[in-house]
Amino acid sequence: MHVEKRELGDPDLAALLDAAFAQLVARYGAEGRSHVQTDASYLVAVVDGQAVACVALQHADDETGEVKRMFVSPAYRGRGLARALLAAVEDEGRARGYQTIRLTTGNLQPEAMALYESSGYAETPRYGKYVGQLWTHCYAKALT
């Protein structure tokens, strides 16, 4: 497995993002949708030449990056790809000069919450549009 940067127009990335979006909507309905900034950067995990997982990093503020669209294709789950992508996106955040990475997930994704907590993320108060969404869990991790 290796991790590559991909541009938004990449067809493999587009397929992964479509699958991630479909999974969110299947779990949460239309409320599962969240905006990803057009200038976000994307990382893709590639196994045997096939793009099988993705994550986005977008700008929150001068010191904070936000993780979006973490997704691993179902056939590749349980192999450590999400943990590897999370480490890679943290490295990308450090390269951008961010002090903190934040993210959100929902209560219907206990596997995601377990990953983030075991990777050093701490639950934080809800922010932005998530303040009133009781099913949303917000996390952050210092990169320094």
PDB file of C-alpha atoms in Angstrom:
ATOM      1  CA  MET A   1       0.000   0.000   0.000  1.00  0.00           C
ATOM      2  CA  HIS A   2       1.136   3.514  -0.720  1.00  0.00           C
ATOM      3  CA  VAL A   3      -0.507   6.927  -0.440  1.00  0.00           C
ATOM      4  CA  GLU A   4      -0.726   9.372  -3.329  1.00  0.00           C
ATOM      5  CA  LYS A   5      -1.984  12.920  -3.696  1.00  0.00           C
ATOM      6  CA  ARG A   6      -4.798  13.133  -6.226  1.00  0.00           C
ATOM      7  CA  GLU A   7      -6.650  16.037  -7.812  1.00  0.00           C
ATOM      8  CA  LEU A   8     -10.407  16.437  -7.578  1.00  0.00           C
ATOM      9  CA  GLY A   9     -10.959  15.516 -11.246  1.00  0.00           C
ATOM     10  CA  ASP A  10      -9.238  12.130 -10.878  1.00  0.00           C
ATOM     11  CA  PRO A  11     -11.721   9.347 -11.825  1.00  0.00           C
ATOM     12  CA  ASP A  12     -10.530   6.932  -9.111  1.00  0.00           C
ATOM     13  CA  LEU A  13     -10.874   9.630  -6.459  1.00  0.00           C
ATOM     14  CA  ALA A  14     -14.306  10.564  -7.823  1.00  0.00           C
ATOM     15  CA  ALA A  15     -15.472   6.946  -7.476  1.00  0.00           C
ATOM     16  CA  LEU A  16     -14.221   6.798  -3.875  1.00  0.00           C
ATOM     17  CA  LEU A  17     -15.893  10.110  -3.017  1.00  0.00           C
ATOM     18  CA  ASP A  18     -19.162   8.930  -4.567  1.00  0.00           C
ATOM     19  CA  ALA A  19     -18.990   5.760  -2.456  1.00  0.00           C
ATOM     20  CA  ALA A  20     -18.187   7.780   0.684  1.00  0.00           C
ATOM     21  CA  PHE A  21     -21.097  10.115   0.022  1.00  0.00           C
ATOM     22  CA  ALA A  22     -23.470   7.192  -0.620  1.00  0.00           C
ATOM     23  CA  GLN A  23     -22.421   5.596   2.662  1.00  0.00           C
ATOM     24  CA  LEU A  24     -23.021   8.812   4.594  1.00  0.00           C
ATOM     25  CA  VAL A  25     -26.443   9.310   3.071  1.00  0.00           C
ATOM     26  CA  ALA A  26     -27.352   5.626   3.684  1.00  0.00           C
ATOM     27  CA  ARG A  27     -26.455   6.005   7.371  1.00  0.00           C
ATOM     28  CA  TYR A  28     -27.699   9.518   8.079  1.00  0.00           C
ATOM     29  CA  GLY A  29     -29.977  10.557   5.238  1.00  0.00           C
ATOM     30  CA  ALA A  30     -29.486  13.935   3.605  1.00  0.00           C
ATOM     31  CA  GLU A  31     -28.139  15.258   6.934  1.00  0.00           C
ATOM     32  CA  GLY A  32     -25.040  13.136   6.317  1.00  0.00           C
ATOM     33  CA  ARG A  33     -23.890  15.508   3.632  1.00  0.00           C
ATOM     34  CA  SER A  34     -21.238  18.044   4.464  1.00  0.00           C
ATOM     35  CA  HIS A  35     -19.384  20.490   2.278  1.00  0.00           C
ATOM     36  CA  VAL A  36     -15.764  19.946   1.255  1.00  0.00           C
ATOM     37  CA  GLN A  37     -13.957  23.084   0.141  1.00  0.00           C
ATOM     38  CA  THR A  38     -12.935  23.161  -3.511  1.00  0.00           C
ATOM     39  CA  ASP A  39      -9.293  23.784  -2.561  1.00  0.00           C
ATOM     40  CA  ALA A  40      -9.077  20.775  -0.222  1.00  0.00           C
ATOM     41  CA  SER A  41      -6.234  18.369  -0.894  1.00  0.00           C
ATOM     42  CA  TYR A  42      -6.914  14.657  -1.325  1.00  0.00           C
ATOM     43  CA  LEU A  43      -4.901  11.591  -0.473  1.00  0.00           C
ATOM     44  CA  VAL A  44      -5.646   8.155  -1.873  1.00  0.00           C
ATOM     45  CA  ALA A  45      -4.440   4.769  -0.629  1.00  0.00           C
ATOM     46  CA  VAL A  46      -3.433   2.501  -3.499  1.00  0.00           C
ATOM     47  CA  VAL A  47      -3.188  -1.290  -3.159  1.00  0.00           C
ATOM     48  CA  ASP A  48      -1.921  -3.347  -6.092  1.00  0.00           C
ATOM     49  CA  GLY A  49      -2.501  -0.419  -8.435  1.00  0.00           C
ATOM     50  CA  GLN A  50      -6.079   0.135  -7.290  1.00  0.00           C
ATOM     51  CA  ALA A  51      -7.324   3.232  -5.430  1.00  0.00           C
ATOM     52  CA  VAL A  52      -9.161   1.811  -2.413  1.00  0.00           C
ATOM     53  CA  ALA A  53      -9.366   4.573   0.217  1.00  0.00           C
ATOM     54  CA  CYS A  54      -9.326   8.347   0.437  1.00  0.00           C
ATOM     55  CA  VAL A  55      -9.235  11.331   2.764  1.00  0.00           C
ATOM     56  CA  ALA A  56      -9.403  15.102   2.287  1.00  0.00           C
ATOM     57  CA  LEU A  57      -7.744  17.903   4.226  1.00  0.00           C
ATOM     58  CA  GLN A  58      -9.242  21.362   4.096  1.00  0.00           C
ATOM     59  CA  HIS A  59      -8.344  24.690   5.673  1.00  0.00           C
ATOM     60  CA  ALA A  60     -10.290  25.603   8.813  1.00  0.00           C
ATOM     61  CA  ASP A  61      -8.117  28.523   9.960  1.00  0.00           C
ATOM     62  CA  ASP A  62      -4.438  29.485   9.972  1.00  0.00           C
ATOM     63  CA  GLU A  63      -3.626  26.922  12.661  1.00  0.00           C
ATOM     64  CA  THR A  64      -6.229  24.244  11.967  1.00  0.00           C
ATOM     65  CA  GLY A  65      -6.879  21.729   9.211  1.00  0.00           C
ATOM     66  CA  GLU A  66     -10.063  19.698   8.946  1.00  0.00           C
ATOM     67  CA  VAL A  67     -10.271  16.079   7.848  1.00  0.00           C
ATOM     68  CA  LYS A  68     -13.138  15.251   5.497  1.00  0.00           C
ATOM     69  CA  ARG A  69     -14.277  12.222   3.479  1.00  0.00           C
ATOM     70  CA  MET A  70     -12.243   9.526   5.193  1.00  0.00           C
ATOM     71  CA  PHE A  71     -13.372   6.383   3.383  1.00  0.00           C
ATOM     72  CA  VAL A  72     -12.085   2.852   2.870  1.00  0.00           C
ATOM     73  CA  SER A  73     -13.721   0.561   0.317  1.00  0.00           C
ATOM     74  CA  PRO A  74     -15.560  -2.213   2.187  1.00  0.00           C
ATOM     75  CA  ALA A  75     -13.422  -5.014   0.703  1.00  0.00           C
ATOM     76  CA  TYR A  76     -10.277  -3.355   2.122  1.00  0.00           C
ATOM     77  CA  ARG A  77     -11.440  -2.574   5.645  1.00  0.00           C
ATOM     78  CA  GLY A  78      -9.635  -4.073   8.606  1.00  0.00           C
ATOM     79  CA  ARG A  79      -6.201  -3.815   6.961  1.00  0.00           C
ATOM     80  CA  GLY A  80      -4.967  -0.623   8.626  1.00  0.00           C
ATOM     81  CA  LEU A  81      -5.588   1.609   5.610  1.00  0.00           C
ATOM     82  CA  ALA A  82      -7.646   4.164   7.528  1.00  0.00           C
ATOM     83  CA  ARG A  83      -4.944   4.447  10.189  1.00  0.00           C
ATOM     84  CA  ALA A  84      -2.284   4.881   7.474  1.00  0.00           C
ATOM     85  CA  LEU A  85      -4.354   7.550   5.711  1.00  0.00           C
ATOM     86  CA  LEU A  86      -4.944   9.344   8.993  1.00  0.00           C
ATOM     87  CA  ALA A  87      -1.187   9.439   9.640  1.00  0.00           C
ATOM     88  CA  ALA A  88      -0.585  10.695   6.088  1.00  0.00           C
ATOM     89  CA  VAL A  89      -3.173  13.466   6.399  1.00  0.00           C
ATOM     90  CA  GLU A  90      -1.617  14.500   9.719  1.00  0.00           C
ATOM     91  CA  ASP A  91       1.763  14.727   7.948  1.00  0.00           C
ATOM     92  CA  GLU A  92       0.107  16.861   5.254  1.00  0.00           C
ATOM     93  CA  GLY A  93      -1.295  19.100   7.990  1.00  0.00           C
ATOM     94  CA  ARG A  94       2.140  19.510   9.553  1.00  0.00           C
ATOM     95  CA  ALA A  95       3.597  20.359   6.128  1.00  0.00           C
ATOM     96  CA  ARG A  96       0.958  23.098   5.818  1.00  0.00           C
ATOM     97  CA  GLY A  97       1.935  24.470   9.218  1.00  0.00           C
ATOM     98  CA  TYR A  98      -1.244  23.470  11.050  1.00  0.00           C
ATOM     99  CA  GLN A  99      -1.019  23.076  14.802  1.00  0.00           C
ATOM    100  CA  THR A 100      -4.261  21.086  15.062  1.00  0.00           C
ATOM    101  CA  ILE A 101      -6.346  18.724  12.979  1.00  0.00           C
ATOM    102  CA  ARG A 102     -10.069  18.480  13.634  1.00  0.00           C
ATOM    103  CA  LEU A 103     -12.833  16.296  12.239  1.00  0.00           C
ATOM    104  CA  THR A 104     -16.396  15.179  12.730  1.00  0.00           C
ATOM    105  CA  THR A 105     -18.096  11.814  12.628  1.00  0.00           C
ATOM    106  CA  GLY A 106     -21.468  10.527  13.681  1.00  0.00           C
ATOM    107  CA  ASN A 107     -22.821   8.201  16.311  1.00  0.00           C
ATOM    108  CA  LEU A 108     -23.630   5.612  13.603  1.00  0.00           C
ATOM    109  CA  GLN A 109     -19.905   5.218  12.912  1.00  0.00           C
ATOM    110  CA  PRO A 110     -18.490   3.638  16.079  1.00  0.00           C
ATOM    111  CA  GLU A 111     -15.609   2.188  14.064  1.00  0.00           C
ATOM    112  CA  ALA A 112     -14.563   5.713  13.073  1.00  0.00           C
ATOM    113  CA  MET A 113     -14.818   6.983  16.651  1.00  0.00           C
ATOM    114  CA  ALA A 114     -12.678   4.054  17.839  1.00  0.00           C
ATOM    115  CA  LEU A 115     -10.049   4.797  15.167  1.00  0.00           C
ATOM    116  CA  TYR A 116      -9.843   8.474  16.028  1.00  0.00           C
ATOM    117  CA  GLU A 117      -9.726   7.913  19.784  1.00  0.00           C
ATOM    118  CA  SER A 118      -7.043   5.221  19.464  1.00  0.00           C
ATOM    119  CA  SER A 119      -5.054   7.600  17.226  1.00  0.00           C
ATOM    120  CA  GLY A 120      -4.880  10.330  19.854  1.00  0.00           C
ATOM    121  CA  TYR A 121      -7.907  12.431  18.934  1.00  0.00           C
ATOM    122  CA  ALA A 122      -9.931  13.867  21.803  1.00  0.00           C
ATOM    123  CA  GLU A 123     -13.614  14.652  21.612  1.00  0.00           C
ATOM    124  CA  THR A 124     -14.251  18.409  21.565  1.00  0.00           C
ATOM    125  CA  PRO A 125     -17.336  20.613  21.665  1.00  0.00           C
ATOM    126  CA  ARG A 126     -19.327  20.668  18.431  1.00  0.00           C
ATOM    127  CA  TYR A 127     -18.418  23.548  16.132  1.00  0.00           C
ATOM    128  CA  GLY A 128     -19.943  25.355  13.179  1.00  0.00           C
ATOM    129  CA  LYS A 129     -22.966  23.703  11.621  1.00  0.00           C
ATOM    130  CA  TYR A 130     -22.537  20.729  13.965  1.00  0.00           C
ATOM    131  CA  VAL A 131     -23.451  22.628  17.165  1.00  0.00           C
ATOM    132  CA  GLY A 132     -27.081  21.551  17.107  1.00  0.00           C
ATOM    133  CA  GLN A 133     -26.500  18.065  15.687  1.00  0.00           C
ATOM    134  CA  LEU A 134     -26.639  15.781  18.698  1.00  0.00           C
ATOM    135  CA  TRP A 135     -25.613  12.738  16.648  1.00  0.00           C
ATOM    136  CA  THR A 136     -22.343  14.418  15.626  1.00  0.00           C
ATOM    137  CA  HIS A 137     -19.055  13.881  17.461  1.00  0.00           C
ATOM    138  CA  CYS A 138     -16.214  16.351  16.940  1.00  0.00           C
ATOM    139  CA  TYR A 139     -12.586  15.456  17.551  1.00  0.00           C
ATOM    140  CA  ALA A 140      -9.246  17.262  17.476  1.00  0.00           C
ATOM    141  CA  LYS A 141      -5.576  16.377  17.774  1.00  0.00           C
ATOM    142  CA  ALA A 142      -2.563  18.610  18.314  1.00  0.00           C
ATOM    143  CA  LEU A 143       0.084  18.061  15.648  1.00  0.00           C
ATOM    144  CA  THR A 144       2.994  19.437  17.640  1.00  0.00           C
TER     145      THR A 144
END
